[in-house]
Amino acid sequence: VCAVEPAVDGIMDQPPRIVGKKLIGRFLLLRIVIGTVTLVACTVGSVFWADDLGYSLEETRSQALNVLSFGAIGITMSARFARKSAFHMRSFRGNALAWWSYAIMSILQVFITYTPGLNDTIFTMDAMDGKQWGIVILFMFVVLIVMEAEKAIRGYVTELKYYEEDVEDAQNPHDDTPLPAEADRFGKNELAH
């Protein structure tokens, strides 16, 4: 889905990635870890919840698989926008393929869950009831909210960091910090900008 996401405005105005820079930086790695931990916690939590409600092992497997799959949809919804919130009207427009992928994934999950022979022989699952689907949808939104909260916190911390740097620059407008030795490679005109 993200491979066919329309380009972010101004992407071509940004400088190219620095040669040798890691493809997965610390914030992306943190986001991957948070998404993975949240998805696993929700899936395992749904198994314990189904067990407490007295569902059979096969029904519990159905619920776990659907929590995992619909939780992945929640992560994809959040990942469409690196910095902007997914809780916005832009999520509903701009990329029809995203919605097609959500629909295909949902249809396949329903197909796997309710098709006799496929669900009980291959996946050793059983059909789910409305309460289990409610749990699946609840955990999908839990995953989405956790991922969006991480994005909001990261944005706040980044904004706070740059605000503090701006305050320091305003207090010391004449920075006398010497340039590194590598700066000699550049002409004086490049350094003036």
mmCIF file of C-alpha atoms in Angstrom:
data_model
loop_
_atom_site.group_PDB
_atom_site.id
_atom_site.type_symbol
_atom_site.label_atom_id
_atom_site.label_comp_id
_atom_site.label_asym_id
_atom_site.label_seq_id
_atom_site.Cartn_x
_atom_site.Cartn_y
_atom_site.Cartn_z
ATOM 1 C CA VAL A 1 0.000 0.000 0.000
ATOM 2 C CA CYS A 2 2.739 2.459 0.931
ATOM 3 C CA ALA A 3 4.550 1.704 -2.349
ATOM 4 C CA VAL A 4 1.666 3.222 -4.310
ATOM 5 C CA GLU A 5 0.983 6.076 -1.898
ATOM 6 C CA PRO A 6 1.043 9.442 -3.702
ATOM 7 C CA ALA A 7 4.228 11.425 -3.113
ATOM 8 C CA VAL A 8 4.310 13.876 -0.229
ATOM 9 C CA ASP A 9 4.144 17.524 -1.321
ATOM 10 C CA GLY A 10 7.628 19.010 -1.642
ATOM 11 C CA ILE A 11 9.441 15.662 -1.596
ATOM 12 C CA MET A 12 11.596 16.648 -4.561
ATOM 13 C CA ASP A 13 12.649 19.866 -2.800
ATOM 14 C CA GLN A 14 14.323 17.873 -0.027
ATOM 15 C CA PRO A 15 18.022 17.078 -0.319
ATOM 16 C CA PRO A 16 18.923 13.497 -1.205
ATOM 17 C CA ARG A 17 19.606 10.962 1.510
ATOM 18 C CA ILE A 18 23.176 11.116 2.795
ATOM 19 C CA VAL A 19 25.337 8.370 1.329
ATOM 20 C CA GLY A 20 26.000 5.715 3.950
ATOM 21 C CA LYS A 21 23.050 6.771 6.117
ATOM 22 C CA LYS A 22 21.100 3.861 7.582
ATOM 23 C CA LEU A 23 17.860 2.990 5.784
ATOM 24 C CA ILE A 24 16.164 2.287 9.102
ATOM 25 C CA GLY A 25 16.865 5.134 11.483
ATOM 26 C CA ARG A 26 16.181 5.141 15.204
ATOM 27 C CA PHE A 27 12.661 6.575 14.903
ATOM 28 C CA LEU A 28 11.630 4.076 12.231
ATOM 29 C CA LEU A 29 13.159 1.257 14.281
ATOM 30 C CA LEU A 30 11.293 2.501 17.352
ATOM 31 C CA ARG A 31 8.074 2.608 15.320
ATOM 32 C CA ILE A 32 8.650 -0.955 14.085
ATOM 33 C CA VAL A 33 9.279 -2.183 17.638
ATOM 34 C CA ILE A 34 6.209 -0.378 19.016
ATOM 35 C CA GLY A 35 4.023 -1.745 16.201
ATOM 36 C CA THR A 36 5.323 -5.289 16.650
ATOM 37 C CA VAL A 37 4.952 -5.286 20.430
ATOM 38 C CA THR A 38 1.454 -3.779 20.221
ATOM 39 C CA LEU A 39 0.321 -6.247 17.566
ATOM 40 C CA VAL A 40 1.672 -9.254 19.494
ATOM 41 C CA ALA A 41 0.234 -7.987 22.797
ATOM 42 C CA CYS A 42 -3.203 -7.477 21.237
ATOM 43 C CA THR A 43 -3.154 -10.897 19.579
ATOM 44 C CA VAL A 44 -2.061 -12.708 22.742
ATOM 45 C CA GLY A 45 -4.443 -10.610 24.834
ATOM 46 C CA SER A 46 -7.340 -11.578 22.565
ATOM 47 C CA VAL A 47 -6.495 -15.261 23.099
ATOM 48 C CA PHE A 48 -6.675 -14.862 26.878
ATOM 49 C CA TRP A 49 -9.882 -12.853 26.553
ATOM 50 C CA ALA A 50 -11.504 -15.513 24.337
ATOM 51 C CA ASP A 51 -10.387 -18.211 26.772
ATOM 52 C CA ASP A 52 -11.940 -16.288 29.686
ATOM 53 C CA LEU A 53 -15.203 -15.997 27.732
ATOM 54 C CA GLY A 54 -15.264 -19.778 27.287
ATOM 55 C CA TYR A 55 -14.668 -20.056 23.544
ATOM 56 C CA SER A 56 -13.271 -23.275 22.099
ATOM 57 C CA LEU A 57 -9.669 -23.591 20.934
ATOM 58 C CA GLU A 58 -10.785 -23.367 17.294
ATOM 59 C CA GLU A 59 -12.822 -20.198 17.926
ATOM 60 C CA THR A 60 -9.881 -18.720 19.825
ATOM 61 C CA ARG A 61 -7.585 -19.427 16.866
ATOM 62 C CA SER A 62 -10.030 -17.649 14.552
ATOM 63 C CA GLN A 63 -10.098 -14.634 16.811
ATOM 64 C CA ALA A 64 -6.292 -14.537 17.148
ATOM 65 C CA LEU A 65 -5.760 -14.724 13.376
ATOM 66 C CA ASN A 66 -8.308 -11.980 12.753
ATOM 67 C CA VAL A 67 -6.860 -9.720 15.481
ATOM 68 C CA LEU A 68 -3.429 -10.180 13.894
ATOM 69 C CA SER A 69 -4.697 -9.424 10.379
ATOM 70 C CA PHE A 70 -6.957 -6.505 11.264
ATOM 71 C CA GLY A 71 -4.258 -5.126 13.588
ATOM 72 C CA ALA A 72 -1.947 -5.132 10.565
ATOM 73 C CA ILE A 73 -4.589 -3.079 8.744
ATOM 74 C CA GLY A 74 -4.474 -0.608 11.655
ATOM 75 C CA ILE A 75 -0.682 -0.348 11.339
ATOM 76 C CA THR A 76 -1.004 0.192 7.584
ATOM 77 C CA MET A 77 -3.565 2.961 8.114
ATOM 78 C CA SER A 78 -1.134 4.736 10.427
ATOM 79 C CA ALA A 79 1.933 4.093 8.253
ATOM 80 C CA ARG A 80 0.402 5.822 5.225
ATOM 81 C CA PHE A 81 1.477 9.157 6.700
ATOM 82 C CA ALA A 82 4.921 9.376 8.310
ATOM 83 C CA ARG A 83 4.257 12.543 10.302
ATOM 84 C CA LYS A 84 0.639 13.523 9.745
ATOM 85 C CA SER A 85 -2.213 11.995 11.696
ATOM 86 C CA ALA A 86 -4.314 9.265 10.121
ATOM 87 C CA PHE A 87 -7.319 10.684 12.008
ATOM 88 C CA HIS A 88 -8.034 13.156 9.231
ATOM 89 C CA MET A 89 -10.127 13.310 6.064
ATOM 90 C CA ARG A 90 -6.940 12.769 3.988
ATOM 91 C CA SER A 91 -7.097 9.125 5.085
ATOM 92 C CA PHE A 92 -10.329 8.679 3.136
ATOM 93 C CA ARG A 93 -9.063 10.119 -0.124
ATOM 94 C CA GLY A 94 -5.901 10.262 -2.180
ATOM 95 C CA ASN A 95 -5.211 6.542 -2.424
ATOM 96 C CA ALA A 96 -8.026 4.261 -3.492
ATOM 97 C CA LEU A 97 -5.593 1.333 -3.552
ATOM 98 C CA ALA A 98 -5.214 1.558 0.223
ATOM 99 C CA TRP A 99 -8.948 1.059 0.669
ATOM 100 C CA TRP A 100 -8.967 -1.734 -1.905
ATOM 101 C CA SER A 101 -6.221 -3.511 0.037
ATOM 102 C CA TYR A 102 -8.174 -3.133 3.310
ATOM 103 C CA ALA A 103 -11.277 -4.534 1.604
ATOM 104 C CA ILE A 104 -9.430 -7.469 0.014
ATOM 105 C CA MET A 105 -7.766 -8.323 3.327
ATOM 106 C CA SER A 106 -11.116 -8.168 5.147
ATOM 107 C CA ILE A 107 -12.876 -10.333 2.538
ATOM 108 C CA LEU A 108 -10.086 -12.916 2.668
ATOM 109 C CA GLN A 109 -10.250 -13.034 6.464
ATOM 110 C CA VAL A 110 -14.019 -13.571 6.397
ATOM 111 C CA PHE A 111 -13.532 -16.222 3.694
ATOM 112 C CA ILE A 112 -10.910 -18.071 5.767
ATOM 113 C CA THR A 113 -13.003 -17.788 8.922
ATOM 114 C CA TYR A 114 -16.318 -19.049 7.512
ATOM 115 C CA THR A 115 -15.518 -21.410 4.609
ATOM 116 C CA PRO A 116 -16.068 -25.038 5.683
ATOM 117 C CA GLY A 117 -13.099 -27.242 4.927
ATOM 118 C CA LEU A 118 -10.791 -24.265 4.725
ATOM 119 C CA ASN A 119 -11.340 -23.072 8.269
ATOM 120 C CA ASP A 120 -11.653 -26.419 10.052
ATOM 121 C CA THR A 121 -9.319 -28.654 8.011
ATOM 122 C CA ILE A 122 -6.499 -26.362 6.886
ATOM 123 C CA PHE A 123 -6.505 -23.691 9.605
ATOM 124 C CA THR A 124 -8.194 -25.755 12.377
ATOM 125 C CA MET A 125 -10.421 -22.787 13.196
ATOM 126 C CA ASP A 126 -14.129 -22.319 13.731
ATOM 127 C CA ALA A 127 -16.581 -19.548 12.841
ATOM 128 C CA MET A 128 -16.670 -16.476 15.072
ATOM 129 C CA ASP A 129 -19.704 -14.773 16.628
ATOM 130 C CA GLY A 130 -20.484 -11.051 16.891
ATOM 131 C CA LYS A 131 -18.785 -10.642 20.266
ATOM 132 C CA GLN A 132 -15.529 -11.983 18.832
ATOM 133 C CA TRP A 133 -15.754 -9.624 15.846
ATOM 134 C CA GLY A 134 -16.243 -6.774 18.326
ATOM 135 C CA ILE A 135 -13.015 -7.815 20.072
ATOM 136 C CA VAL A 136 -11.218 -7.949 16.699
ATOM 137 C CA ILE A 137 -12.373 -4.428 15.748
ATOM 138 C CA LEU A 138 -11.556 -3.115 19.228
ATOM 139 C CA PHE A 139 -7.981 -4.398 19.018
ATOM 140 C CA MET A 140 -7.608 -3.039 15.480
ATOM 141 C CA PHE A 141 -8.393 0.421 16.839
ATOM 142 C CA VAL A 142 -6.107 -0.118 19.842
ATOM 143 C CA VAL A 143 -3.218 -0.795 17.447
ATOM 144 C CA LEU A 144 -4.118 2.245 15.313
ATOM 145 C CA ILE A 145 -4.398 4.528 18.367
ATOM 146 C CA VAL A 146 -1.066 3.343 19.813
ATOM 147 C CA MET A 147 0.689 3.969 16.487
ATOM 148 C CA GLU A 148 -0.903 7.403 16.145
ATOM 149 C CA ALA A 149 0.000 8.268 19.755
ATOM 150 C CA GLU A 150 3.635 7.402 19.009
ATOM 151 C CA LYS A 151 3.512 9.666 15.968
ATOM 152 C CA ALA A 152 1.993 12.534 17.989
ATOM 153 C CA ILE A 153 4.529 12.177 20.809
ATOM 154 C CA ARG A 154 7.409 12.028 18.321
ATOM 155 C CA GLY A 155 6.092 15.184 16.627
ATOM 156 C CA TYR A 156 5.772 16.982 19.954
ATOM 157 C CA VAL A 157 9.283 15.999 21.070
ATOM 158 C CA THR A 158 10.759 17.028 17.704
ATOM 159 C CA GLU A 159 8.954 20.371 17.815
ATOM 160 C CA LEU A 160 10.120 20.931 21.378
ATOM 161 C CA LYS A 161 13.725 20.137 20.398
ATOM 162 C CA TYR A 162 13.717 22.619 17.519
ATOM 163 C CA TYR A 163 11.958 25.242 19.657
ATOM 164 C CA GLU A 164 14.728 24.978 22.258
ATOM 165 C CA GLU A 165 17.394 25.277 19.528
ATOM 166 C CA ASP A 166 15.640 28.371 18.146
ATOM 167 C CA VAL A 167 15.581 29.944 21.620
ATOM 168 C CA GLU A 168 19.310 29.263 22.032
ATOM 169 C CA ASP A 169 20.020 30.775 18.603
ATOM 170 C CA ALA A 170 18.000 33.887 19.470
ATOM 171 C CA GLN A 171 19.945 34.332 22.706
ATOM 172 C CA ASN A 172 23.297 33.962 20.910
ATOM 173 C CA PRO A 173 22.863 35.411 17.395
ATOM 174 C CA HIS A 174 26.650 35.619 16.758
ATOM 175 C CA ASP A 175 27.855 32.049 16.927
ATOM 176 C CA ASP A 176 31.648 31.997 17.104
ATOM 177 C CA THR A 177 31.897 28.207 16.979
ATOM 178 C CA PRO A 178 34.792 27.296 14.648
ATOM 179 C CA LEU A 179 33.956 25.356 11.516
ATOM 180 C CA PRO A 180 35.273 21.802 11.181
ATOM 181 C CA ALA A 181 38.385 21.205 9.059
ATOM 182 C CA GLU A 182 36.252 19.628 6.313
ATOM 183 C CA ALA A 183 34.693 23.040 5.675
ATOM 184 C CA ASP A 184 37.857 24.134 3.874
ATOM 185 C CA ARG A 185 36.810 21.955 0.902
ATOM 186 C CA PHE A 186 33.953 24.318 0.183
ATOM 187 C CA GLY A 187 34.147 27.757 -1.327
ATOM 188 C CA LYS A 188 33.161 30.709 0.816
ATOM 189 C CA ASN A 189 29.970 31.192 -1.236
ATOM 190 C CA GLU A 190 28.629 27.747 -0.233
ATOM 191 C CA LEU A 191 29.200 28.514 3.443
ATOM 192 C CA ALA A 192 27.437 31.870 3.212
ATOM 193 C CA HIS A 193 24.062 30.242 2.577
#
